[in-house]
XYZ file of C-alpha atoms in Angstrom:
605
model
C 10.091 29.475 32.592
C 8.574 29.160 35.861
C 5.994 26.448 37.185
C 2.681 28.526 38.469
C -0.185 26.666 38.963
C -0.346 22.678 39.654
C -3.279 20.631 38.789
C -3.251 18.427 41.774
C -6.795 16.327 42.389
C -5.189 14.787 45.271
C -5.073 18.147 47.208
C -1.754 17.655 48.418
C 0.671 20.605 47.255
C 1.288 22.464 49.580
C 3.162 25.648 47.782
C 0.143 27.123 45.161
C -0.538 30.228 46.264
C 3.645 30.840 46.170
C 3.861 29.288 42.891
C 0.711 31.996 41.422
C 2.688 34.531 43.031
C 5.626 34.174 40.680
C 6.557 30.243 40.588
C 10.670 29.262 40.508
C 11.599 30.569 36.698
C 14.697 32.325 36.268
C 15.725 35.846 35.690
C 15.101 36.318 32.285
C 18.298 38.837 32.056
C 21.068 35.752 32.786
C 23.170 35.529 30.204
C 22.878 32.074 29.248
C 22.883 29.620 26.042
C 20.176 27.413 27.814
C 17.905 27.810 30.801
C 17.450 25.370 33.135
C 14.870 25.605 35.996
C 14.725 23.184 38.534
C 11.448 22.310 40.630
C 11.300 20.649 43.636
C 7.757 19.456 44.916
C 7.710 18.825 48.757
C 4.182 16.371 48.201
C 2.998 14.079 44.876
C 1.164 15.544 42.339
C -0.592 13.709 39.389
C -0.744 16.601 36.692
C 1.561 19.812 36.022
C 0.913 23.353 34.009
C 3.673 25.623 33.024
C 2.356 28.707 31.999
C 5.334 32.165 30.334
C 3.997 35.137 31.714
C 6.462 37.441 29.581
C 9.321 36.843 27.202
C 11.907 39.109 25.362
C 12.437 36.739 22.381
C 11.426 33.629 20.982
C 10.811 30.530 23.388
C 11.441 27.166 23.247
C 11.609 24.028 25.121
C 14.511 21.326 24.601
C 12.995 19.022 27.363
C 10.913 18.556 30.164
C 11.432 15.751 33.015
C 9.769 14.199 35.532
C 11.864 12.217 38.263
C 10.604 10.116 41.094
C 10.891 11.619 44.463
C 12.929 10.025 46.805
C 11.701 10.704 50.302
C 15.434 9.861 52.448
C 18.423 9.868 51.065
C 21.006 8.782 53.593
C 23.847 10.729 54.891
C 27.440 9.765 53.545
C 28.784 7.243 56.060
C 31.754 8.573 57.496
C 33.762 5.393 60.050
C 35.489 6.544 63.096
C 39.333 7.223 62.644
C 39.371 5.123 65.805
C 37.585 2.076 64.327
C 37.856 2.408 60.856
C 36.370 -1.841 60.861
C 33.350 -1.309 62.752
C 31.596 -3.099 60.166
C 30.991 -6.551 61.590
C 28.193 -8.844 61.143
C 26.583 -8.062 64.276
C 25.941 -4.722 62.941
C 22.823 -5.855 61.224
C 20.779 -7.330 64.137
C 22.166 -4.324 66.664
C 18.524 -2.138 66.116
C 20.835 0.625 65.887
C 20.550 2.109 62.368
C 23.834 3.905 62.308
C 26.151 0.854 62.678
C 26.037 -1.440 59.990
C 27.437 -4.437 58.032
C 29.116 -3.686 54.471
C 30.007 -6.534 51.712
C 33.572 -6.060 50.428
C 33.499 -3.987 46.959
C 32.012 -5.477 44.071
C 30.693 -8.752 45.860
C 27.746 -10.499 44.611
C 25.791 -13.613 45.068
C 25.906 -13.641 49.299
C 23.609 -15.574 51.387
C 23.659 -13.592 55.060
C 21.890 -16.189 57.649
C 20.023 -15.472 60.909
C 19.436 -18.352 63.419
C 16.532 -17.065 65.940
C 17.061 -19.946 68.294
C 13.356 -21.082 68.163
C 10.098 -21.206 65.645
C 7.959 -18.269 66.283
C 4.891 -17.260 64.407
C 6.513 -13.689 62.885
C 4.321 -10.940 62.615
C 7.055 -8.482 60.406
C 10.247 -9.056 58.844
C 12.175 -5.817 58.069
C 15.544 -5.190 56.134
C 16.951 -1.637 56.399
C 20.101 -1.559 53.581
C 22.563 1.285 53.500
C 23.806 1.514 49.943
C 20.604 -0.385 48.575
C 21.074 -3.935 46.956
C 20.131 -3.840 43.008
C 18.860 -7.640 43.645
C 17.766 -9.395 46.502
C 15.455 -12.358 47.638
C 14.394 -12.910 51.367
C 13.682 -16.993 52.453
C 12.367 -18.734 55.324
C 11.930 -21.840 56.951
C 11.372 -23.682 60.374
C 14.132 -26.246 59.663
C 16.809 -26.406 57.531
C 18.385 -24.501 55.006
C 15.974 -21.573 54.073
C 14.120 -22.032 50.598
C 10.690 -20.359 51.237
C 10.485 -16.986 49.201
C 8.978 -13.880 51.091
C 7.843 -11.601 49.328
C 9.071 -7.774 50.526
C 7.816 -4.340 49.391
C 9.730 -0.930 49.572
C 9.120 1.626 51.902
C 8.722 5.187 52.096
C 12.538 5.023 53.618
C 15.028 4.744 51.385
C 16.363 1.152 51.200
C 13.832 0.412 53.924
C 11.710 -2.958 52.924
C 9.191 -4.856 54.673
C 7.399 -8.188 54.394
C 4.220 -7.468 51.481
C 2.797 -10.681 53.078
C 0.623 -9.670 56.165
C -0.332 -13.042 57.253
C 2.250 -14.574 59.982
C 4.598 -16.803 59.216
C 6.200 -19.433 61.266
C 10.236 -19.280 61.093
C 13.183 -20.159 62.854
C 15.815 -19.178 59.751
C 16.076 -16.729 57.568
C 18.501 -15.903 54.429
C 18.933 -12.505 52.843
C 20.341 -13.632 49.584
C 22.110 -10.489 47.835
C 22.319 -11.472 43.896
C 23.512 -8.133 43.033
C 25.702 -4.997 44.980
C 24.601 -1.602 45.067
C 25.747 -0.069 41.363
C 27.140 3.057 41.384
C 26.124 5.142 38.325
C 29.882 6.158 37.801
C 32.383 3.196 39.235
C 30.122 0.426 38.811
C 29.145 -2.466 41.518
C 30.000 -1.177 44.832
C 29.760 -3.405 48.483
C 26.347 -3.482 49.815
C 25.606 -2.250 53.316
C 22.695 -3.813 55.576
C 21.751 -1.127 58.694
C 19.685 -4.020 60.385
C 17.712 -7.168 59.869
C 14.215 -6.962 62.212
C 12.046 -9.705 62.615
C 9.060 -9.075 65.137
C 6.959 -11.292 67.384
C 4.381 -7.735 68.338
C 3.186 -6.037 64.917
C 0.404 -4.304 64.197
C -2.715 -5.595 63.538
C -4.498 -3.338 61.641
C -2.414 -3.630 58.633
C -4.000 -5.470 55.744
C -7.688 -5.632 57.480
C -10.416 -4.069 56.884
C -10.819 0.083 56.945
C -14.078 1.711 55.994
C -15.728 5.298 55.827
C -18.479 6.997 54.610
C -16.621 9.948 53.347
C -13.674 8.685 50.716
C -12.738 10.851 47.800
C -10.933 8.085 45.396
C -8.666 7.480 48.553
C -9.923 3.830 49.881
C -9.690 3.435 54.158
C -7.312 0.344 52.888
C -4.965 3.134 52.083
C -4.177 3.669 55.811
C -3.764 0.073 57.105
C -1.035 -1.271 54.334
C 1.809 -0.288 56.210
C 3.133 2.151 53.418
C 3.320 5.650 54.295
C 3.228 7.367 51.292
C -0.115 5.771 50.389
C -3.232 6.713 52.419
C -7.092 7.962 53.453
C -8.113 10.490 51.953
C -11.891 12.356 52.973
C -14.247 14.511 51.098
C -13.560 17.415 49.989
C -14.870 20.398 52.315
C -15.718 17.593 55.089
C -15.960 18.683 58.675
C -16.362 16.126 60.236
C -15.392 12.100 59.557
C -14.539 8.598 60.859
C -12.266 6.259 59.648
C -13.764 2.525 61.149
C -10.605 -0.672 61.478
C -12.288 -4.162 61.399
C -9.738 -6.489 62.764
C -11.679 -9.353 61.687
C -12.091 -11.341 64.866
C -11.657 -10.072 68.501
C -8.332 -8.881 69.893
C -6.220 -7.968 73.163
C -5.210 -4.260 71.867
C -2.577 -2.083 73.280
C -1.706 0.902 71.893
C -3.025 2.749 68.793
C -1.380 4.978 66.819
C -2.548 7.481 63.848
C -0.443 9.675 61.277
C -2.691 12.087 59.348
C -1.648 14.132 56.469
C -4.240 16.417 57.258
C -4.766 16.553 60.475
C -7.506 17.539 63.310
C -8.219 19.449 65.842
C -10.492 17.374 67.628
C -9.900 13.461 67.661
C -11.704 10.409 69.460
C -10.592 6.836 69.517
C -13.392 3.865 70.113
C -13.714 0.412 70.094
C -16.392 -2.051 69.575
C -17.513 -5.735 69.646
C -20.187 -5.317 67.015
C -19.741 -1.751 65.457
C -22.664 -0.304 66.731
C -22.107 -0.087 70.318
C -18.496 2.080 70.467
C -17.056 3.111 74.336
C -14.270 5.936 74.020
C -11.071 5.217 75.140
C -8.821 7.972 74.318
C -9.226 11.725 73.320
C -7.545 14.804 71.929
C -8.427 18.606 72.032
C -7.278 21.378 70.331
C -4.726 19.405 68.446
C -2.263 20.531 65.680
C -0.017 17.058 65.921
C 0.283 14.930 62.709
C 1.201 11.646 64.760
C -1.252 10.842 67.697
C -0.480 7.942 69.696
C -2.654 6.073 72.428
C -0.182 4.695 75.020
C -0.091 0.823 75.768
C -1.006 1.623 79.405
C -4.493 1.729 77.481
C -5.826 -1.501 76.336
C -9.115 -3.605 75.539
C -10.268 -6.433 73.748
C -12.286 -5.415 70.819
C -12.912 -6.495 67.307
C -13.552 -2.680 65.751
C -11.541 0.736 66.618
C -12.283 3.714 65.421
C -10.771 7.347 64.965
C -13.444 10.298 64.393
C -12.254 13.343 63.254
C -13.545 17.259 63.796
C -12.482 20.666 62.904
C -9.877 20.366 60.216
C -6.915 21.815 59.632
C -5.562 21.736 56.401
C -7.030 23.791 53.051
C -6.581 22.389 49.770
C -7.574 23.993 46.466
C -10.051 22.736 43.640
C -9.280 19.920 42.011
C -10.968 21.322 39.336
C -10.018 24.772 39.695
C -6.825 24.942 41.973
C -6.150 28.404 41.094
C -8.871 29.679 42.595
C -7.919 30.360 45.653
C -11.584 31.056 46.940
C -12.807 27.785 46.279
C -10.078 26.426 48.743
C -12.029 23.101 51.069
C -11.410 21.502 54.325
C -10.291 17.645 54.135
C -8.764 15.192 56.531
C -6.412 12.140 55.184
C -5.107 9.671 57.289
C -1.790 7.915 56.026
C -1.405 4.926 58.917
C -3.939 3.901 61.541
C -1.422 1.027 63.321
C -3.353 -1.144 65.986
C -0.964 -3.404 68.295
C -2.136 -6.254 69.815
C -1.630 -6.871 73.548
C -0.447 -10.880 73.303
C 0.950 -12.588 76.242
C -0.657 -13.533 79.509
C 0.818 -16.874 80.512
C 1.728 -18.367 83.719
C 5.457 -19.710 83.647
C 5.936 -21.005 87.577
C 4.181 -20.700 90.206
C 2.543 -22.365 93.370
C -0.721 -23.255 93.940
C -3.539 -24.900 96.112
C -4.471 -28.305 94.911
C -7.353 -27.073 93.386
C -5.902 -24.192 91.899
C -7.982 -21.043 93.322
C -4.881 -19.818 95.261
C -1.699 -19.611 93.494
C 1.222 -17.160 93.144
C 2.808 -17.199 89.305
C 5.501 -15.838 87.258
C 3.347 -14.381 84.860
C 4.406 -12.540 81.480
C 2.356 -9.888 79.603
C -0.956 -10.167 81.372
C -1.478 -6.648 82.126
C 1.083 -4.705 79.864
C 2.573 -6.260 76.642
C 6.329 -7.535 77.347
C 5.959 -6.698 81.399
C 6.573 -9.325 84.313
C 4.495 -9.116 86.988
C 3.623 -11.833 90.231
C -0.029 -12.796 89.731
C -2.496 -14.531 92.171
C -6.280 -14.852 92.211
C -8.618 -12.288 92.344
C -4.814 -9.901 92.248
C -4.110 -10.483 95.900
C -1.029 -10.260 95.253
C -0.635 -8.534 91.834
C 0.606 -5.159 91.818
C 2.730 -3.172 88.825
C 6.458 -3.127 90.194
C 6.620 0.114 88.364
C 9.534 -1.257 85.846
C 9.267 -0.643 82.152
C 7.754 -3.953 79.921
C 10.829 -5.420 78.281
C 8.926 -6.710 74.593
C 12.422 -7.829 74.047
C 12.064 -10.267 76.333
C 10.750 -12.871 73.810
C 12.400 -15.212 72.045
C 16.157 -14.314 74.279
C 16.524 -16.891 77.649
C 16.191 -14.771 80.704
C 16.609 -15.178 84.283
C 13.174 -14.254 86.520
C 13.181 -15.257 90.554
C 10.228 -14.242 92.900
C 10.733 -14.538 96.421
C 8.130 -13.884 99.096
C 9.291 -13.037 102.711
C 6.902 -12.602 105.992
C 8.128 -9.284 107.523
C 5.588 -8.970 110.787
C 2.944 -11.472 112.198
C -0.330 -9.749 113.856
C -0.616 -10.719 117.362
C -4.243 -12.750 116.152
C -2.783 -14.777 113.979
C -5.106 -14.092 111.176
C -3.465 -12.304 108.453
C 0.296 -11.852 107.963
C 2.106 -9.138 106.054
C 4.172 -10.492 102.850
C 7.125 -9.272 100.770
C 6.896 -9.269 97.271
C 9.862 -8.993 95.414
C 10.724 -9.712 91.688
C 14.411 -9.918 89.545
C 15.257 -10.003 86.025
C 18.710 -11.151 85.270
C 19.862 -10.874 88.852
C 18.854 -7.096 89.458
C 15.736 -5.586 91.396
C 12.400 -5.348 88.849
C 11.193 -2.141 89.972
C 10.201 -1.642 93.495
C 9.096 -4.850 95.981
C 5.672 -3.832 98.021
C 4.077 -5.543 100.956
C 0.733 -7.336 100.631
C -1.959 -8.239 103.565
C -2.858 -12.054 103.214
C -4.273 -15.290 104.719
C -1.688 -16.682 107.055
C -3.277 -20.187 106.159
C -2.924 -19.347 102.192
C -0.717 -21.967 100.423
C 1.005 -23.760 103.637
C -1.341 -26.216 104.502
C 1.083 -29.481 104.467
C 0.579 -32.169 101.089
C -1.923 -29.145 99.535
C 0.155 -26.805 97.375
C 1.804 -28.314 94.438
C 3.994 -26.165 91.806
C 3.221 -25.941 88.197
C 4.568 -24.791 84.738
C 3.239 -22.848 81.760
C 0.134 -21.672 83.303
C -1.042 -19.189 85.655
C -3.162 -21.708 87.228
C -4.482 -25.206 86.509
C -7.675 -24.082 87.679
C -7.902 -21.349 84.462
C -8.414 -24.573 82.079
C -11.571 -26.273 81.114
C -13.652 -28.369 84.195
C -11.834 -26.299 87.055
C -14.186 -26.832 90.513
C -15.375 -23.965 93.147
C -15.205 -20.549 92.403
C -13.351 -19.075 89.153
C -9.958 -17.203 90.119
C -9.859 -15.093 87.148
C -12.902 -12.875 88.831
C -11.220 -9.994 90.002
C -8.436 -10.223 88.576
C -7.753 -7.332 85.513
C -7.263 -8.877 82.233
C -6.956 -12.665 83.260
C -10.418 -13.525 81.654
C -9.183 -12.109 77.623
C -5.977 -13.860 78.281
C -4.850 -17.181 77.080
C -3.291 -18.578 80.317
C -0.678 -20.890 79.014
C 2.978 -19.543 79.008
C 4.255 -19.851 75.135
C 7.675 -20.608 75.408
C 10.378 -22.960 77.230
C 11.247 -22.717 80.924
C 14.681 -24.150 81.411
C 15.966 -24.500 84.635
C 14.088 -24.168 88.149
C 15.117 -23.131 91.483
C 12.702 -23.847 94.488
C 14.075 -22.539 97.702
C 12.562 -22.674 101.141
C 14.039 -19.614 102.135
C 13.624 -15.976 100.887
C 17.389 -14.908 99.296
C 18.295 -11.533 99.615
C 19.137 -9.769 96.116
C 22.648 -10.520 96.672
C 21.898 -14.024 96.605
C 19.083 -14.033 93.812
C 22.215 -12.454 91.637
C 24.469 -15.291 92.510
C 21.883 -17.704 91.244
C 22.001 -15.514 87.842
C 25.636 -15.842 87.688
C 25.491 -19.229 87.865
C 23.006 -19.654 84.562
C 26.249 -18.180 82.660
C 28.518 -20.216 84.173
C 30.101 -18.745 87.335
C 30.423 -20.887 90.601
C 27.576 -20.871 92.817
C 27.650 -18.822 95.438
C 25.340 -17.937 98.571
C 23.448 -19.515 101.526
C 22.670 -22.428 98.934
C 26.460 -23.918 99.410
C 26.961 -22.693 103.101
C 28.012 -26.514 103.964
C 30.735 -26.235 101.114
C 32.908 -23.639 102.929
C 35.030 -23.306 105.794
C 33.574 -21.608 108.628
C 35.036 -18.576 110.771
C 34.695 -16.347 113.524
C 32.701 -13.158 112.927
C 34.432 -10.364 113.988
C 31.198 -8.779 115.015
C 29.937 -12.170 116.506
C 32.951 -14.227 117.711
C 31.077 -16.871 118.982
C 28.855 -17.457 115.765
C 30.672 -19.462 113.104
C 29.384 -18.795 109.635
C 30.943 -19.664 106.101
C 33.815 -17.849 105.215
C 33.428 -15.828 108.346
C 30.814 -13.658 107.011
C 33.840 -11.645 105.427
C 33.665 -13.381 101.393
C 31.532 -15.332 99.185
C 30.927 -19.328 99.326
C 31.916 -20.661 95.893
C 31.643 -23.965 94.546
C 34.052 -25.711 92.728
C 33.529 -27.174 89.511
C 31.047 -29.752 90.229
C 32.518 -33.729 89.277
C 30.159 -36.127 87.531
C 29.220 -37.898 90.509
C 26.346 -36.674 92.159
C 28.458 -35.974 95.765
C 28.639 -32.955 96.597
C 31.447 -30.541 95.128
C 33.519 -28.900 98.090
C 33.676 -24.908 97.573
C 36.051 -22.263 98.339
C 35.877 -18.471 99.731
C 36.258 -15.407 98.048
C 37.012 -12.987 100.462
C 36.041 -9.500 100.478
C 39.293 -6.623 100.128
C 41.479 -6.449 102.991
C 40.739 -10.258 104.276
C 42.669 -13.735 103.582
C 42.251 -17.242 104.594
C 40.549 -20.400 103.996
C 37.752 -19.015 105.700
C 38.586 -15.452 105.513
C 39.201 -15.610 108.823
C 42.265 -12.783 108.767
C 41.945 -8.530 108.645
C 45.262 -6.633 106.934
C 44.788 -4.824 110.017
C 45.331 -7.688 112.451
C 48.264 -9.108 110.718
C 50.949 -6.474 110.595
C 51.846 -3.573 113.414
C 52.331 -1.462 110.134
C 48.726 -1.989 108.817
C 46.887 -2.419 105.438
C 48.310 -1.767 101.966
C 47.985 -1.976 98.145
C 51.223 -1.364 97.036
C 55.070 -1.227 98.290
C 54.839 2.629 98.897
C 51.918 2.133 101.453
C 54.496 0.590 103.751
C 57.520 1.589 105.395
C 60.854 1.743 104.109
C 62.460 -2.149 103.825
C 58.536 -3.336 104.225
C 56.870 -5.101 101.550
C 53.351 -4.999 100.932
C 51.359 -8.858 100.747
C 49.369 -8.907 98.110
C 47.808 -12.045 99.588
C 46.629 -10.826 102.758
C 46.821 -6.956 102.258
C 49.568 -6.616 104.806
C 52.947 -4.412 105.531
C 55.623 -7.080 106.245
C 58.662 -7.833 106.788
């Protein structure tokens, strides 16, 4: 019994010519009681034909079934000899799929909670379950104990669900209630496993829109916007060439497009447009044989419609009406995603400016790239890309950001002045600091520059006088300027710290004593050995650090951490000057009946 031909109107088997060429029966000579032939179809089909070429004897057929594909089966999970527990809660929010959570066996009814610090306006919730739950129910809710249902919708991953909903939602909780284990078929309930819990801020935007096309053969352009793979776009048959057209429904920051065809093309063009008639071209591909195209971030635009056209085809598919005939084979294209990510962000969160706000210098987050910091100013004076990788995890987790701006040379006339521009992220250098050319007047003029929060400048609201700072300035005009989120703590220092000193300010938002030129006046002061007549803090040989600081508002006293090899109240002492026998770490460094100090570092007696 073999399988030979397949009836397939959606034109996506890809074995028929192998199948007419002898299918997957069986030798007929086995000496069996029963046959049993086993078919395995690598795409969906909505009809089969078996067709017996020859037989010996008498035939017969006991049954014939039809299973569901499953598209991944995951591997068995096999836990470290080493760490035979690594199965902790943490697991499930770690965005690495191979670690995971697991219930104990047979558990039902369990309510797993995740707390995301703040209410955001979620774009995608996604659970990713190892051995998959047989019942489960997802809530939400902004205060409180979750009790608002989302609905979720299985993937084309096994045990992979996502929000159905494709509307944002505003959160701050949410409960993965697990009703009932995973059941295995032969010992019954078994524990459930969770890979990870995602919630996202960035999603795409095309899902759930509007897709249209002139050529669509029973296969609607909605197909490739719902976010589920195994649906999708599917053209005419024997088209050449074809567009698939995304309405987003009202205008957009985008960055970054992606596209995953099941029949691809060789020659692909993306566009956008405010009113589907004009399109520009923003990205292209030539002589292409890829399945998954996708337009980098570094590209972006505000638009309302994007487009992907399609020419020269790949892919042959047979007749739906006749697939046997293999001369009647027709060009298609079918598109199975078209994802469209909006570029959000934009927002001021500190920064300096003139009184009327057309000079300023901000913190700014997302303007240019979604999820990168950057230093903006009008008309990008100072704006420049510090060449570091956006961090989109940046939102909704507190992080540390310090700017500092240092005057390396003055021109002899007095008219411009060269400036350092230099930018950390929890402590450590954001990509690479770069001198700007500016004003020597801009932003000192005494009583005129004023700080301000959550905006890149006050001048970027409504009713602003003089000239508009956003002119020049790339992507400040499609950006909303307001920072959304909370700013914390602020640091405003007349001085430029080096980056050893802008990571002691870090240390001290988890806790640590402070540390730097901030407390010199806390610490005792030494000779430097390289300047003996210039007393600094702690000799310029350790670190100032306060003490805990009291409730009073008086200032706490500090206390020196010296650098290796020095001791002292001020490190004031060298190993080297304190013993004839030198510097040591331990006993055997010294000579015999010397001890080594593990105080000062020192051979003595």
């Amino acid at each position: 019994m073999g399988a030979d031909g397949v009836h397939d109107p959606d034109g996506v088997l890809r074995s028929v010519a192998d199948s007419l060429r002898g299918g997957y029966g069986l030798n007929s000579s086995e000496a069996v009681d029963d046959y049993l032939t086993d078919v395995t179809f690598l795409e969906p089909a909505s009809q089969m034909q078996i067709s017996i070429k020859s037989a010996g004897t008498l035939i017969g057929m006991r049954e014939v079934n039809v299973y569901a594909s499953t598209t991944y089966t995951p591997p068995p999970v096999v836990l470290p000899r080493a760490n035979p527990c690594k199965i902790e809660a943490s697991h499930m929010i770690d965005l690495d799929n191979q670690s995971f959570w697991l219930s104990s066996s047979g558990s039902t009814d369990i309510n797993i909670i995740l707390d995301l610090g703040e209410i955001y306006d979620v774009q995608e919730i996604e659970i990713w379950m190892g051995f998959k739950t047989s019942g489960f129910f997802v809530f939400v809710s902004e205060t409180g104990y979750p009790d608002i249902e989302i609905k979720m919708t299985s993937t084309s991953i096994w045990g992979f669900v996502q929000m159905l909903d494709v509307n944002p939602i505003r959160m701050r909780y949410l409960r993965f209630f697990i009703s009932q284990g995973y059941e295995d078929p032969e010992a019954g309930i078994f524990g459930t496993s969770v890979r990870d819990i995602r919630v996202w801020y960035f999603n795409n935007r095309a899902k759930g829109t509007i897709a249209t096309s002139d050529s669509t053969w029973d296969f609607p352009g909605a197909s490739a916007i719902d976010g589920a793979n195994e649906t999708y776009w599917l053209s005419r048959f024997g088209s050449s060439v074809d567009e698939l057209v995304v309405d987003l429904g009202s205008v957009h920051n985008v960055a970054g497009v992606s596209v995953e065809f099941g029949y691809g093309a060789r020659e692909i063009q993306f566009s956008h447009s405010m009113d589907a008639s004009s399109w520009t071209q923003f990205a292209a591909v030539s002589s292409n044989l890829e399945l998954a195209i996708t337009v980098p971030s570094t590209i972006h635009f505000s638009t309302r419609y994007v487009k992907v056209s399609m020419q020269s085809p790949v892919s042959l598919i047979p007749d739906p009406d006749e697939p046997r005939d293999l001369q009647k084979y027709q060009y298609v294209f079918s598109v199975r995603e078209f994802e469209i990510f909006e570029h959000t962000g934009g927002g001021g969160v500190i920064g300096l400016e003139s009184l009327d706000g057309t000079e300023f210098s901000t913190i700014v987050f997302g303007q240019r790239e979604p999820g990168e910091w950057l230093v903006g100013s009008e008309a990008d004076i100072f704006t420049k890309d510090f060449g570091e990788e956006p961090y989109s995890e940046d939102v909704g987790t507190e992080i540390h950001i310090a700017m500092t701006f240092s005057t390396v040379l003055n021109l002899p006339d007095g008219l411009n002045r060269y400036t350092r521009v230099s930018l950390y992220r929890n402590g450590v250098a954001y990509g690479s600091p770069y001198t700007v050319q500016a004003p020597v007047d801009r932003l000192t003029a005494a009583n005129q520059t004023r700080l301000v929060f959550g905006v890149r400048s006050t001048a970027h609201t409504s009713g602003w006088n003089g000239s508009d700072p956003r002119e020049g300035s790339l992507m400040a005009d499609v950006h909303s300027p307001f920072f959304e989120g909370q700013i914390r703590k602020l640091s405003l220092i007349r001085n430029a710290l080096t980056s050893e000193e802008v990571y002691g300010l870090f240390e001290t938002k988890f806790g640590s004593a402070e540390r730097g030129c901030h407390c010199y006046d806390a610490c005792p002061a030494g000779s430097n050995r390289l300047f003996p007549d210039v007393l600094v803090p702690c000799s310029g040989a350790g670190v100032c650090l306060r003490a805990s600081v009291s409730s009073s508002l008086a200032q706490a006293t500090g206390y020196c951490r010296c650098n290796p090899g020095f001791s002292g109240d001020a490190c004031e002492s060298h190993c080297s000057d304190l013993s004839i026998y030198g510097c040591c770490e331990a006993d055997d460094d010294c000579p015999s009946g010397v001890d080594c100090n593990q105080t000062t570092k020192a051979c003595t007696q």
